[in-house]
mmCIF file of C-alpha atoms and ligand atoms in Angstrom:
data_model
loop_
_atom_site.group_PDB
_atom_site.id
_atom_site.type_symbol
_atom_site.label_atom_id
_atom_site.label_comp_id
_atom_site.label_asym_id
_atom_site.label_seq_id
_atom_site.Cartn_x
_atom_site.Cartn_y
_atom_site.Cartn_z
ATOM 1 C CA UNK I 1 0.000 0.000 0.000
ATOM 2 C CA UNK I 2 1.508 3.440 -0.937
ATOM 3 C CA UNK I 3 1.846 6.293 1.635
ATOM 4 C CA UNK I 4 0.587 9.410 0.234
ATOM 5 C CA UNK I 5 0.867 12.817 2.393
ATOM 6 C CA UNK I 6 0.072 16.475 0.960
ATOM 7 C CA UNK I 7 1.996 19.859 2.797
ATOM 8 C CA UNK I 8 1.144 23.553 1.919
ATOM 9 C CA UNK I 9 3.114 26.196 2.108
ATOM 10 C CA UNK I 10 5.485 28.098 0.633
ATOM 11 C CA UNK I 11 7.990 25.928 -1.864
ATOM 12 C CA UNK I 12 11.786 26.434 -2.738
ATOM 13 C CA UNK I 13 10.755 24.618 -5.738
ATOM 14 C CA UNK I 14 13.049 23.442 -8.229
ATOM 15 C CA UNK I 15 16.912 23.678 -9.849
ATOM 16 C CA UNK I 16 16.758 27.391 -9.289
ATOM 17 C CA UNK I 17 15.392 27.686 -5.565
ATOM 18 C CA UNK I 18 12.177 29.325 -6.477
ATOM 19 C CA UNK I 19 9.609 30.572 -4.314
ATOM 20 C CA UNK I 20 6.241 29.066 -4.983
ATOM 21 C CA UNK I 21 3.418 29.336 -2.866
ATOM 22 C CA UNK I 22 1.154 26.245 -3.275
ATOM 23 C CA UNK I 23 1.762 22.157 -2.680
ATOM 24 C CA UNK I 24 3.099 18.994 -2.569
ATOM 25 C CA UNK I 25 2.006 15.573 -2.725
ATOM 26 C CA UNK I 26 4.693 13.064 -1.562
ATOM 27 C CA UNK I 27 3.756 9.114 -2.230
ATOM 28 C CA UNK I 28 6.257 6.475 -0.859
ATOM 29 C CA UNK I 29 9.180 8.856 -0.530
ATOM 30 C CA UNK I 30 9.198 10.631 -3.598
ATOM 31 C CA UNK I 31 7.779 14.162 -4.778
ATOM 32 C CA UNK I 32 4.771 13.333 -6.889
ATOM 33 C CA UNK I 33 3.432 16.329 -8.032
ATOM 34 C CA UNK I 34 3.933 20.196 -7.207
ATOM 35 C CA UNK I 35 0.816 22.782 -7.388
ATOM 36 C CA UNK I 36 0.869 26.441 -7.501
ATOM 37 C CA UNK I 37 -2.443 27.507 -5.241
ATOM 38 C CA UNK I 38 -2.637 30.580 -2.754
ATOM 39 C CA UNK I 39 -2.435 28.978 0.888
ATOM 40 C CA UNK I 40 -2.855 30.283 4.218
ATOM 41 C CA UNK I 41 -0.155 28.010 5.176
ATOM 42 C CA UNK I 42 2.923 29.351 6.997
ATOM 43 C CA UNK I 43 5.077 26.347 6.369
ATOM 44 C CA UNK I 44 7.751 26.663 4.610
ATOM 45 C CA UNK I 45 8.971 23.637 2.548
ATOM 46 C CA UNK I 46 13.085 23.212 1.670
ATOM 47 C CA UNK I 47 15.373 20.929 0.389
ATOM 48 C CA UNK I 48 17.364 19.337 2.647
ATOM 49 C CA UNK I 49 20.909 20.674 3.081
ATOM 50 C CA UNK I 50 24.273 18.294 1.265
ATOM 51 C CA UNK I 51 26.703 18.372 4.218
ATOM 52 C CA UNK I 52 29.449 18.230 1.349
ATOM 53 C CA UNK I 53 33.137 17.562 3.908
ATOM 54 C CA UNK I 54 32.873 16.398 7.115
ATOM 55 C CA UNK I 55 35.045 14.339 9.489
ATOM 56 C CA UNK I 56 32.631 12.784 12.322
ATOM 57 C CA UNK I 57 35.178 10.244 13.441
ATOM 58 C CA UNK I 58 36.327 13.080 15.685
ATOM 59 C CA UNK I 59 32.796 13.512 17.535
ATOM 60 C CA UNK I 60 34.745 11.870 19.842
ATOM 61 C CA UNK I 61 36.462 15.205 20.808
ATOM 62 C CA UNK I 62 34.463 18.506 20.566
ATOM 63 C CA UNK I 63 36.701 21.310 22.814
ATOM 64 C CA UNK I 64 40.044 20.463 22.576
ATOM 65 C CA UNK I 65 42.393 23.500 23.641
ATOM 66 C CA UNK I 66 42.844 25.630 20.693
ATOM 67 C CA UNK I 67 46.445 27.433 21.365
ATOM 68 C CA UNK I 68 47.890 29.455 23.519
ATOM 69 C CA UNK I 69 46.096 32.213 25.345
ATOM 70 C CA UNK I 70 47.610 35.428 25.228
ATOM 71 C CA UNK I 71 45.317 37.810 27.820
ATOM 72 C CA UNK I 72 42.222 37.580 25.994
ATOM 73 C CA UNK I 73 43.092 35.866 23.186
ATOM 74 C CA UNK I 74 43.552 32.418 22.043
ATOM 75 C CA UNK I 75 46.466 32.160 19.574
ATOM 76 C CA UNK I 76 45.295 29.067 17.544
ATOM 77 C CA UNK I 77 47.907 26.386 17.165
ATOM 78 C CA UNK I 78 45.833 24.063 15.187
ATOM 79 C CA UNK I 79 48.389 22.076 12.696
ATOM 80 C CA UNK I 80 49.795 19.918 15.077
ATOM 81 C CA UNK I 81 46.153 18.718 16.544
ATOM 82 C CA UNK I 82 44.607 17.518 13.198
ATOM 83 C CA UNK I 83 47.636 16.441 11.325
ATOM 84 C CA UNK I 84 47.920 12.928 10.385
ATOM 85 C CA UNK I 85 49.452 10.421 11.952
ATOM 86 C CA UNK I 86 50.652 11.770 15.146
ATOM 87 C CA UNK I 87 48.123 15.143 15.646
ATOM 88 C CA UNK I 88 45.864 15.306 19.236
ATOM 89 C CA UNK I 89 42.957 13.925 17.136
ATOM 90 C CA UNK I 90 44.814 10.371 15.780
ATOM 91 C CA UNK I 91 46.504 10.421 19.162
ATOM 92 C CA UNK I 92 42.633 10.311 20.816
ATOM 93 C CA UNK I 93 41.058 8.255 18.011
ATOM 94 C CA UNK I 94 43.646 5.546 18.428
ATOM 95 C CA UNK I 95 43.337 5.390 22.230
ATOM 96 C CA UNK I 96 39.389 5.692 21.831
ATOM 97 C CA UNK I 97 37.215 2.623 22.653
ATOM 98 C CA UNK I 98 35.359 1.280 19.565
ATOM 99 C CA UNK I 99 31.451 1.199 20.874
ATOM 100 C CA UNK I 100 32.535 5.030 21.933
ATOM 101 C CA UNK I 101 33.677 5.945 18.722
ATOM 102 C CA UNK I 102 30.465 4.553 17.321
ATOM 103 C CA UNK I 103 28.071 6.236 19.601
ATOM 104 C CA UNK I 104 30.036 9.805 19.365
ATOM 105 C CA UNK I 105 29.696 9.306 15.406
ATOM 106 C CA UNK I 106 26.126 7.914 15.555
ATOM 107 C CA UNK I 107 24.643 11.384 17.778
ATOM 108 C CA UNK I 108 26.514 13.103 14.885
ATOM 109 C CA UNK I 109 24.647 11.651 12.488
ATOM 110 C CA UNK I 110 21.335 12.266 14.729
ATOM 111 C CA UNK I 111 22.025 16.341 14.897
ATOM 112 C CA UNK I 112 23.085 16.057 10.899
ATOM 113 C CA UNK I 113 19.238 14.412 10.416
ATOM 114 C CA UNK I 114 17.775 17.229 13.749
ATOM 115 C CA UNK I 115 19.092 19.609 11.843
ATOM 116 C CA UNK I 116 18.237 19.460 7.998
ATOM 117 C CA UNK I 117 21.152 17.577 6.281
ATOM 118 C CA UNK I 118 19.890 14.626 4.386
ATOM 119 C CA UNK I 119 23.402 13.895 3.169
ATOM 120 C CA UNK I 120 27.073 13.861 3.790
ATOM 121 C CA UNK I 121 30.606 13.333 2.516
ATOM 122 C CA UNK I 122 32.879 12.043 5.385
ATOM 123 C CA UNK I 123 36.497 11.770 5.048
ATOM 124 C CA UNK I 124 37.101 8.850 6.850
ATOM 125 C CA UNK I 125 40.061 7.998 8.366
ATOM 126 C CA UNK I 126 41.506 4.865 10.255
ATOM 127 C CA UNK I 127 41.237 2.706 6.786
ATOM 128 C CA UNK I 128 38.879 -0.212 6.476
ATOM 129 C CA UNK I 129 38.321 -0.392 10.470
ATOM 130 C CA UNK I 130 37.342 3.538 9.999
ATOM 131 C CA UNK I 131 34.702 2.345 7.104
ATOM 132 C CA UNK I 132 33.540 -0.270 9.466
ATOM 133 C CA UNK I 133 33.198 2.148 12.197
ATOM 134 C CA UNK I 134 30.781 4.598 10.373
ATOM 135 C CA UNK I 135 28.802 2.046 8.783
ATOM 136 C CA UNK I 136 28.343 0.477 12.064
ATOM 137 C CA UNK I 137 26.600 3.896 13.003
ATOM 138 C CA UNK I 138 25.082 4.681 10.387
ATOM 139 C CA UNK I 139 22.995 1.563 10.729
ATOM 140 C CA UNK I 140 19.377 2.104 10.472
ATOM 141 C CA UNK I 141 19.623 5.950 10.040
ATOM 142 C CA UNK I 142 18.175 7.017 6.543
ATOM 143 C CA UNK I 143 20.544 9.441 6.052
ATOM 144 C CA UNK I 144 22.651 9.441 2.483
ATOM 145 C CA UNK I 145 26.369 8.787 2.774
ATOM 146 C CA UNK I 146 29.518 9.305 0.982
ATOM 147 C CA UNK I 147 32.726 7.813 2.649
ATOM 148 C CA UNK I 148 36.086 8.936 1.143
ATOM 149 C CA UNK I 149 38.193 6.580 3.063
ATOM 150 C CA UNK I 150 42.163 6.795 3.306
ATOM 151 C CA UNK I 151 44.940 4.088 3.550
ATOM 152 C CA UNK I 152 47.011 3.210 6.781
ATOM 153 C CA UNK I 153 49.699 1.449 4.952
ATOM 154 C CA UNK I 154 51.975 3.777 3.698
ATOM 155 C CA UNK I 155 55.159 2.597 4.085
ATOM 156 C CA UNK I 156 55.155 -0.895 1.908
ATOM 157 C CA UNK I 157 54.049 -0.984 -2.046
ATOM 158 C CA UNK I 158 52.507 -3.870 -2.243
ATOM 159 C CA UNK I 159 50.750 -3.732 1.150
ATOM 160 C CA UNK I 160 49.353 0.304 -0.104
ATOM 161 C CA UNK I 161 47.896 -1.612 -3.234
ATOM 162 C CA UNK I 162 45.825 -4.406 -1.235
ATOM 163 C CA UNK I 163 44.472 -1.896 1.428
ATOM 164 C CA UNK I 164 43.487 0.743 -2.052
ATOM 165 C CA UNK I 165 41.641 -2.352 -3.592
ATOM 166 C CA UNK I 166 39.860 -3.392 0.001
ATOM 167 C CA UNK I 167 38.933 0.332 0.776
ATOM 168 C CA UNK I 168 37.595 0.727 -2.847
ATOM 169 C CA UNK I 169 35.446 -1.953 -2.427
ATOM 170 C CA UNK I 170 33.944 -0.713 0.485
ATOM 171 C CA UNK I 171 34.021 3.079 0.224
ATOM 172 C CA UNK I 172 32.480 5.678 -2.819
ATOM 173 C CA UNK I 173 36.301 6.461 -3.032
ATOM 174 C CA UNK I 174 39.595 8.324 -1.475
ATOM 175 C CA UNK I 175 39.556 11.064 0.898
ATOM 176 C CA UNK I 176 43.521 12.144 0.948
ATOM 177 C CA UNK I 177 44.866 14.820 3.760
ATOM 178 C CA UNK I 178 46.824 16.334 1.431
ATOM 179 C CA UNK I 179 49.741 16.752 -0.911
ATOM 180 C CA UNK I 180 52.024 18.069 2.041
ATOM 181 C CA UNK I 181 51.392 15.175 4.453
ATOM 182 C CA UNK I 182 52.272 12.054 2.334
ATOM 183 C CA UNK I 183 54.851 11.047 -0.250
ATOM 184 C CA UNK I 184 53.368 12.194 -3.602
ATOM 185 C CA UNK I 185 54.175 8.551 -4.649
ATOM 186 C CA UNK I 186 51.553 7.435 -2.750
ATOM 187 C CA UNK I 187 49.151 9.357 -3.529
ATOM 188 C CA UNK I 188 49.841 9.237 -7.366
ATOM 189 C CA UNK I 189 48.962 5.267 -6.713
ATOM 190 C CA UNK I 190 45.934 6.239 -4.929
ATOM 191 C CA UNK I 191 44.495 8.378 -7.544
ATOM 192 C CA UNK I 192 45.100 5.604 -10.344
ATOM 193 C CA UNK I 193 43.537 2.947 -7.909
ATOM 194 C CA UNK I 194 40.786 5.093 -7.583
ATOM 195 C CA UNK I 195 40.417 5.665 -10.911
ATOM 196 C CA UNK I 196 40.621 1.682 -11.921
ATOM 197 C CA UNK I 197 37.742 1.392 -9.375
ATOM 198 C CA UNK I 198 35.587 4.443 -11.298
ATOM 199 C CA UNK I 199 36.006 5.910 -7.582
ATOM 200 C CA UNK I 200 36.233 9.452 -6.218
ATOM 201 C CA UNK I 201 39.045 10.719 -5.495
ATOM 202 C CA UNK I 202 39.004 14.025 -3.096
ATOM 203 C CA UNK I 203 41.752 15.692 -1.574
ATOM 204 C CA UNK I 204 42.165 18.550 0.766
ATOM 205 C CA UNK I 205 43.889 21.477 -1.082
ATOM 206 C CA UNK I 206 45.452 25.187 -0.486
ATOM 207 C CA UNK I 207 43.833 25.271 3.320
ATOM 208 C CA UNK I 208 46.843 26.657 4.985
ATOM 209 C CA UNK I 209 48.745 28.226 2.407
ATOM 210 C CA UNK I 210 48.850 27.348 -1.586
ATOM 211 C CA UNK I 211 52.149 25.162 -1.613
ATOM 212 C CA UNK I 212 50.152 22.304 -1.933
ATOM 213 C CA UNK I 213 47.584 23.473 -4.779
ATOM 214 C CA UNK I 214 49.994 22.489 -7.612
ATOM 215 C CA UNK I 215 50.582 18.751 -6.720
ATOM 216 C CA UNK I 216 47.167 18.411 -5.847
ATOM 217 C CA UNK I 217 46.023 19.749 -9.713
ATOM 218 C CA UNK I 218 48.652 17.660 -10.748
ATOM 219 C CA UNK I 219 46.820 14.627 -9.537
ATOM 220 C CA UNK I 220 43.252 15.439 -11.274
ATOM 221 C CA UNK I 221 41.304 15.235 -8.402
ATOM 222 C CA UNK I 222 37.822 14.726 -8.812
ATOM 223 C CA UNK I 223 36.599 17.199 -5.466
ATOM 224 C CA UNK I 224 38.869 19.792 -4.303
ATOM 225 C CA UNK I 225 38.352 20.487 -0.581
ATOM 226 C CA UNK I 226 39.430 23.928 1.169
ATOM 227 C CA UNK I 227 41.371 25.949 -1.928
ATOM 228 C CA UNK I 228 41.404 28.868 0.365
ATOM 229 C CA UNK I 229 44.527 30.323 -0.381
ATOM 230 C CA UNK I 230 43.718 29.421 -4.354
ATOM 231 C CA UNK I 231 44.733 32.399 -6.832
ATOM 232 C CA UNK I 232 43.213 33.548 -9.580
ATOM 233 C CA UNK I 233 45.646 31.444 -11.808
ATOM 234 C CA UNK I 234 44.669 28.285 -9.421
ATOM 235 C CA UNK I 235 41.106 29.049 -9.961
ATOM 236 C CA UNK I 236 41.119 29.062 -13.662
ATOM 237 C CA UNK I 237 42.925 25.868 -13.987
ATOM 238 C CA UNK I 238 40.432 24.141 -11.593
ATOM 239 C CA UNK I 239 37.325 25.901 -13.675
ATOM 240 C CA UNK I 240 39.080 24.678 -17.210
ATOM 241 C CA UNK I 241 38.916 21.041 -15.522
ATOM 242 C CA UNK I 242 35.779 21.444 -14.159
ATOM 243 C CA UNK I 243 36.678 20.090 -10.761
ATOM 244 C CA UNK I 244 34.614 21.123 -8.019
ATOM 245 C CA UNK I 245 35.099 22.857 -4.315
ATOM 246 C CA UNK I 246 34.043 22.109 -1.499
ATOM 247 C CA UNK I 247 34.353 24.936 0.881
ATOM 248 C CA UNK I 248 34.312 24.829 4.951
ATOM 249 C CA UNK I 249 34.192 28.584 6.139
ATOM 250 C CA UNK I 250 33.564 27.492 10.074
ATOM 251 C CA UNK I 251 36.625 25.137 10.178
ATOM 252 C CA UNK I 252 38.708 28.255 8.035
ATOM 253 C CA UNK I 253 37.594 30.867 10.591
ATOM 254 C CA UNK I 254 38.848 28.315 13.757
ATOM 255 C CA UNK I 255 41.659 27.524 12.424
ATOM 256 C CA UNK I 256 42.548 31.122 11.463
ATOM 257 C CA UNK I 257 43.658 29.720 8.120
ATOM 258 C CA UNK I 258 41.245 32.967 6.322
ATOM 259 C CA UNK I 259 39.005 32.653 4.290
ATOM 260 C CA UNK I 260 38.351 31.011 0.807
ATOM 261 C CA UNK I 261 37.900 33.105 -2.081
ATOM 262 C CA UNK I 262 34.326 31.895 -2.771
ATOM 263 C CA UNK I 263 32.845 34.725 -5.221
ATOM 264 C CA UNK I 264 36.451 34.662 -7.490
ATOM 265 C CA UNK I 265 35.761 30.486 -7.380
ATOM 266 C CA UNK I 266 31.574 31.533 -8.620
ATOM 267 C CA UNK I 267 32.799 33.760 -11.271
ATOM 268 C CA UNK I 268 34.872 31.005 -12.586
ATOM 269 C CA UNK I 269 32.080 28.918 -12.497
ATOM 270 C CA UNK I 270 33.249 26.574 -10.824
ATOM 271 C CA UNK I 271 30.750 24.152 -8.984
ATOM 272 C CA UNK I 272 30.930 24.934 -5.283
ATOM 273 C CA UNK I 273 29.427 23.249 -2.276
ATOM 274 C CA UNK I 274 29.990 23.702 1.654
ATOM 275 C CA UNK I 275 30.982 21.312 4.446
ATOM 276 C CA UNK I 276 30.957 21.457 8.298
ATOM 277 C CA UNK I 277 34.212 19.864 8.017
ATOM 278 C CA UNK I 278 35.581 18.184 11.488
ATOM 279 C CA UNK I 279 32.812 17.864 14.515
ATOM 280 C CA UNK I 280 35.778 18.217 17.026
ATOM 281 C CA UNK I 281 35.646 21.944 15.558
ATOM 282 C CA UNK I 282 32.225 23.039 14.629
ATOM 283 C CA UNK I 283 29.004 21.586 14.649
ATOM 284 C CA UNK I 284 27.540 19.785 11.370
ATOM 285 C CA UNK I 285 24.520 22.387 11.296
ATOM 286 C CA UNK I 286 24.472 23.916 7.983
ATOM 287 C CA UNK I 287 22.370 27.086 9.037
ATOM 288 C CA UNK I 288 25.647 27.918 10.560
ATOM 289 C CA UNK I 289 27.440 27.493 7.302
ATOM 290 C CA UNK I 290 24.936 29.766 5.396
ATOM 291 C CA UNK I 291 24.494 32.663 8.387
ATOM 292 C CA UNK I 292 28.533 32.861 7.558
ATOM 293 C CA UNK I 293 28.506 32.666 4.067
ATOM 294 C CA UNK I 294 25.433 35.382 3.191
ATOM 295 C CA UNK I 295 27.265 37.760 6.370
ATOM 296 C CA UNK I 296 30.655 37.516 6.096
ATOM 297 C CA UNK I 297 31.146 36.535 2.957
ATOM 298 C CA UNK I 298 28.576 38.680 1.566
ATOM 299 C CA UNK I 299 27.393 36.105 -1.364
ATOM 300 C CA UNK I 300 23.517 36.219 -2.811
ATOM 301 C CA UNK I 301 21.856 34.322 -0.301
ATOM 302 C CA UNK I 302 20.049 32.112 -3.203
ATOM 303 C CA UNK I 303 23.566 31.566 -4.464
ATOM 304 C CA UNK I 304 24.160 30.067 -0.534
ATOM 305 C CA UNK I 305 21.112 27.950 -0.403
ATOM 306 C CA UNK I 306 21.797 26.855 -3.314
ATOM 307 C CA UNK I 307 25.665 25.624 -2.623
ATOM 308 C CA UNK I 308 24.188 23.669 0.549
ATOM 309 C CA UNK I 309 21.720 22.393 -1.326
ATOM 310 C CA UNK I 310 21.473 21.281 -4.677
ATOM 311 C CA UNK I 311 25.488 21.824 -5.349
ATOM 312 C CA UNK I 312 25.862 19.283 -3.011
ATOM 313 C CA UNK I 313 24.049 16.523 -4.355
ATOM 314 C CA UNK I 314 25.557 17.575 -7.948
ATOM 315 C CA UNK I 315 29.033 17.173 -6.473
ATOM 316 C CA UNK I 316 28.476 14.337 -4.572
ATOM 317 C CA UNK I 317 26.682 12.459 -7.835
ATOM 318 C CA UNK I 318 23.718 11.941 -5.236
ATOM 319 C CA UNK I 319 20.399 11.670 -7.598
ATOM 320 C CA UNK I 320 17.061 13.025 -6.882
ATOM 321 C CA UNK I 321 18.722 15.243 -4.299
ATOM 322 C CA UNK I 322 18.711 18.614 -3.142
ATOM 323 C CA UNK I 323 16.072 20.506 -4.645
ATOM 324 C CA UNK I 324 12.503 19.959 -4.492
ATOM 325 C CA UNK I 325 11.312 18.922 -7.937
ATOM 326 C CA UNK I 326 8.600 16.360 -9.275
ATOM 327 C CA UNK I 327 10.151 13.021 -9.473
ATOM 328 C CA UNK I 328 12.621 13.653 -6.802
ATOM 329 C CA UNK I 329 13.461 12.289 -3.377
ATOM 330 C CA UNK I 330 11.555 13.479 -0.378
ATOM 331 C CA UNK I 331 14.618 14.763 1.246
ATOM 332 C CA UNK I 332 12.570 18.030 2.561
ATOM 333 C CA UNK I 333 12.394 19.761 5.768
ATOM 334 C CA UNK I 334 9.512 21.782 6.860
ATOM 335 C CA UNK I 335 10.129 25.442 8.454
ATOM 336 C CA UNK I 336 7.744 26.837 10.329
ATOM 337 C CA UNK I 337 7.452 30.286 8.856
ATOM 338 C CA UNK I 338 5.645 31.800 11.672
ATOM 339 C CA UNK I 339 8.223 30.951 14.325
ATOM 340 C CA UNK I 340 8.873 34.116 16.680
ATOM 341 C CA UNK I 341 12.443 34.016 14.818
ATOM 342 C CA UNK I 342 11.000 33.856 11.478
ATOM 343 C CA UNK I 343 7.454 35.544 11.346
ATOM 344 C CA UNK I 344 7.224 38.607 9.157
ATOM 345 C CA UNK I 345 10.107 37.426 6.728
ATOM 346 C CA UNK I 346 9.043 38.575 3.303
ATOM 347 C CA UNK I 347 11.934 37.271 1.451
ATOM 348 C CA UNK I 348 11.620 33.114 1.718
ATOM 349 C CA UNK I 349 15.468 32.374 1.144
ATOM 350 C CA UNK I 350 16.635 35.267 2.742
ATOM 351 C CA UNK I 351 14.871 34.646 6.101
ATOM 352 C CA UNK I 352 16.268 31.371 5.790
ATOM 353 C CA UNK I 353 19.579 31.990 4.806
ATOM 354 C CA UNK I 354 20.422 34.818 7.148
ATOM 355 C CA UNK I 355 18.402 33.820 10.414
ATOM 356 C CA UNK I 356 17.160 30.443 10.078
ATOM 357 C CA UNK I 357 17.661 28.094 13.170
ATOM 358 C CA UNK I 358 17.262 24.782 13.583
ATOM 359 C CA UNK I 359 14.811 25.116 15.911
ATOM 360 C CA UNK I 360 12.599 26.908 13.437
ATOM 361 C CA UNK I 361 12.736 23.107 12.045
ATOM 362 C CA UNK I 362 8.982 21.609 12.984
ATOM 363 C CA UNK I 363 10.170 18.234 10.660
ATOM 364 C CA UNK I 364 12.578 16.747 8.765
ATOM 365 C CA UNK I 365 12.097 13.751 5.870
ATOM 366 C CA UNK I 366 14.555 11.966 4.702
HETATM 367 ZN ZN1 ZN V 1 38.682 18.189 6.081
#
């Protein structure tokens, strides 16, 4: 027997994020038809948000010490804590009990769902014990997943080339720290593994400083993650290979690495979407990401919801996703538009973009 539920409201309807006012008829999970009609209605009906970079193996640590503090200030010494293999975070997923790791990752995945994110890339690491890990808690949750695992065995050839082959056959692909932490040997194999396997390969890029942009180009990667130091020159070579961004403006502002030159990467035209990037340093709420990016940032805030959205799921190759169309996935959440945060808004996306809470959240399909 099929399931069939009608909402009214208003509707960010479609490829472009327009504002409809009318409904939508849902049957088994998928959007069956959308109707123009004045409503009374002060729901508000979205896409669900494409969490685009995370790393929730780390839910295991959420306030580590940040730097030094200097009278009021907090000079952030970040490198050393996420840096693979010996950083604070390996050092405390190592040592970190198995069922915990689970659980931490698993009430990640619960606040991803609370608040709006239907979807997620994670860059997993810990090799094929790390993709066990996160499938273990992702168990029964609905939520869509991309895992962009990463080897352990680095130092012997042949030994690199089994562990690619196992982690390709259990991940979507490779999720590589970058250029400057590993012998570009290695990840040259990785990238032709992954491409043998018709897997993703995604590498951090240009989040510190750009030394690393050129090696990582030089390895056609199929995601680019960070590229915040990326110049113009960087830009246009990533834009003539079509390769996409994924940009984490939280995780740059923490880590005082600055921030990512988002419109330049736009007027390229290059594809960009927007990740929480590690839950030991921000939360994975996405109305975060998009307060940032419309304030601070200044970009069109239908250009914003769009890179959470939609851009996402283009990236990420996840169908049926991120927009609300006929024919697509039910991956919608429903705003209540006459919250005492929201009320009076005028302009849909705007109110969303710039003030939006999870709270104002009354549900969430996925
Ligand atoms: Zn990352």
């Amino acid at each position: 027997m099929s399931w069939e539920q009608t909402i009214s409201g208003k509707i960010i309807y479609g490829p472009d994020a327009e504002v409809i006012e009318g409904y939508i008829v849902i049957d088994d999970g998928i959007i069956k038809e959308v109707h123009e009609k004045k409503t009374d209605s002060q729901l508000i009906i979205a896409p669900c948000f494409v969490n685009a970079h995370t790393h929730i193996g780390d839910s295991v640590c959420k306030d580590p010490e940040l730097g030094e503090t200097i009278g009021h200030y907090v000079k952030r010494d970040l490198g050393q804590l996420v840096k693979p293999p010996d950083g604070l975070k390996h050092r405390i997923l190592n040592s970190t009990p198995r069922d915990e790791m689970i659980g931490a990752m698993k009430s990640s995945i619960c606040d991803m769902n609370y608040t709006g994110t239907c979807a997620f890339a994670d860059f997993r690491e810990g090799g094929i014990n790390g993709i066990n890990l996160l499938k273990e808690a992702l168990n029964s949750s609905e939520i869509e997943e991309r895992i962009f695992a990463r080897p352990v065995q680095t130092e012997d050839e042949d030994k690199l080339s089994a562990e690619l082959h196992d982690l390709l056959a259990n991940a979507d692909g490779l999720g590589m720290s970058g250029t400057n932490d590993m012998d570009m040997s290695i990840l040259e194999t990785a990238r032709e593994q992954a491409s043998k396997h018709g897997a993703t390969f995604a590498i951090h890029s240009g989040e510190n400083d750009r030394s690393d942009i050129d090696k990582a180009l030089s390895l056609d990667p199929d995601i680019l993650i960070h590229m915040t130091h990326a110049e113009k020159q960087d830009l246009k070579k990533v834009s003539e290979n079509d390769i996409p961004i994924v940009v984490c403006p939280r995780s740059n502002f923490i880590t005082e690495v600055g921030m990512a030159p988002v419109t330049k990467m736009l007027d390229e035209g290059i594809k960009v979407a927007v990740g929480t990037d590690n839950v030991m340093l921000n939360s994975a709420n996405m109305f975060s990401e998009m307060e940032m990016l419309s304030k601070i940032f200044g970009i069109d805030d239908r250009q914003v919801f769009m890179m959470c959205t939609l851009m996402g799921a283009t990236i990420l190759g996840l169908e049926k996703t991120g927009s609300i169309l006929e024919g697509n996935k039910s991956k919608i959440m429903i705003i209540n538009g006459n919250s005492n945060n929201l009320t009076g808004i005028r302009e849909t996306i705007s109110g969303i973009v710039r003030r939006a809470r999870p709270d104002d959240i009354l549900s969430v399909m996925i």
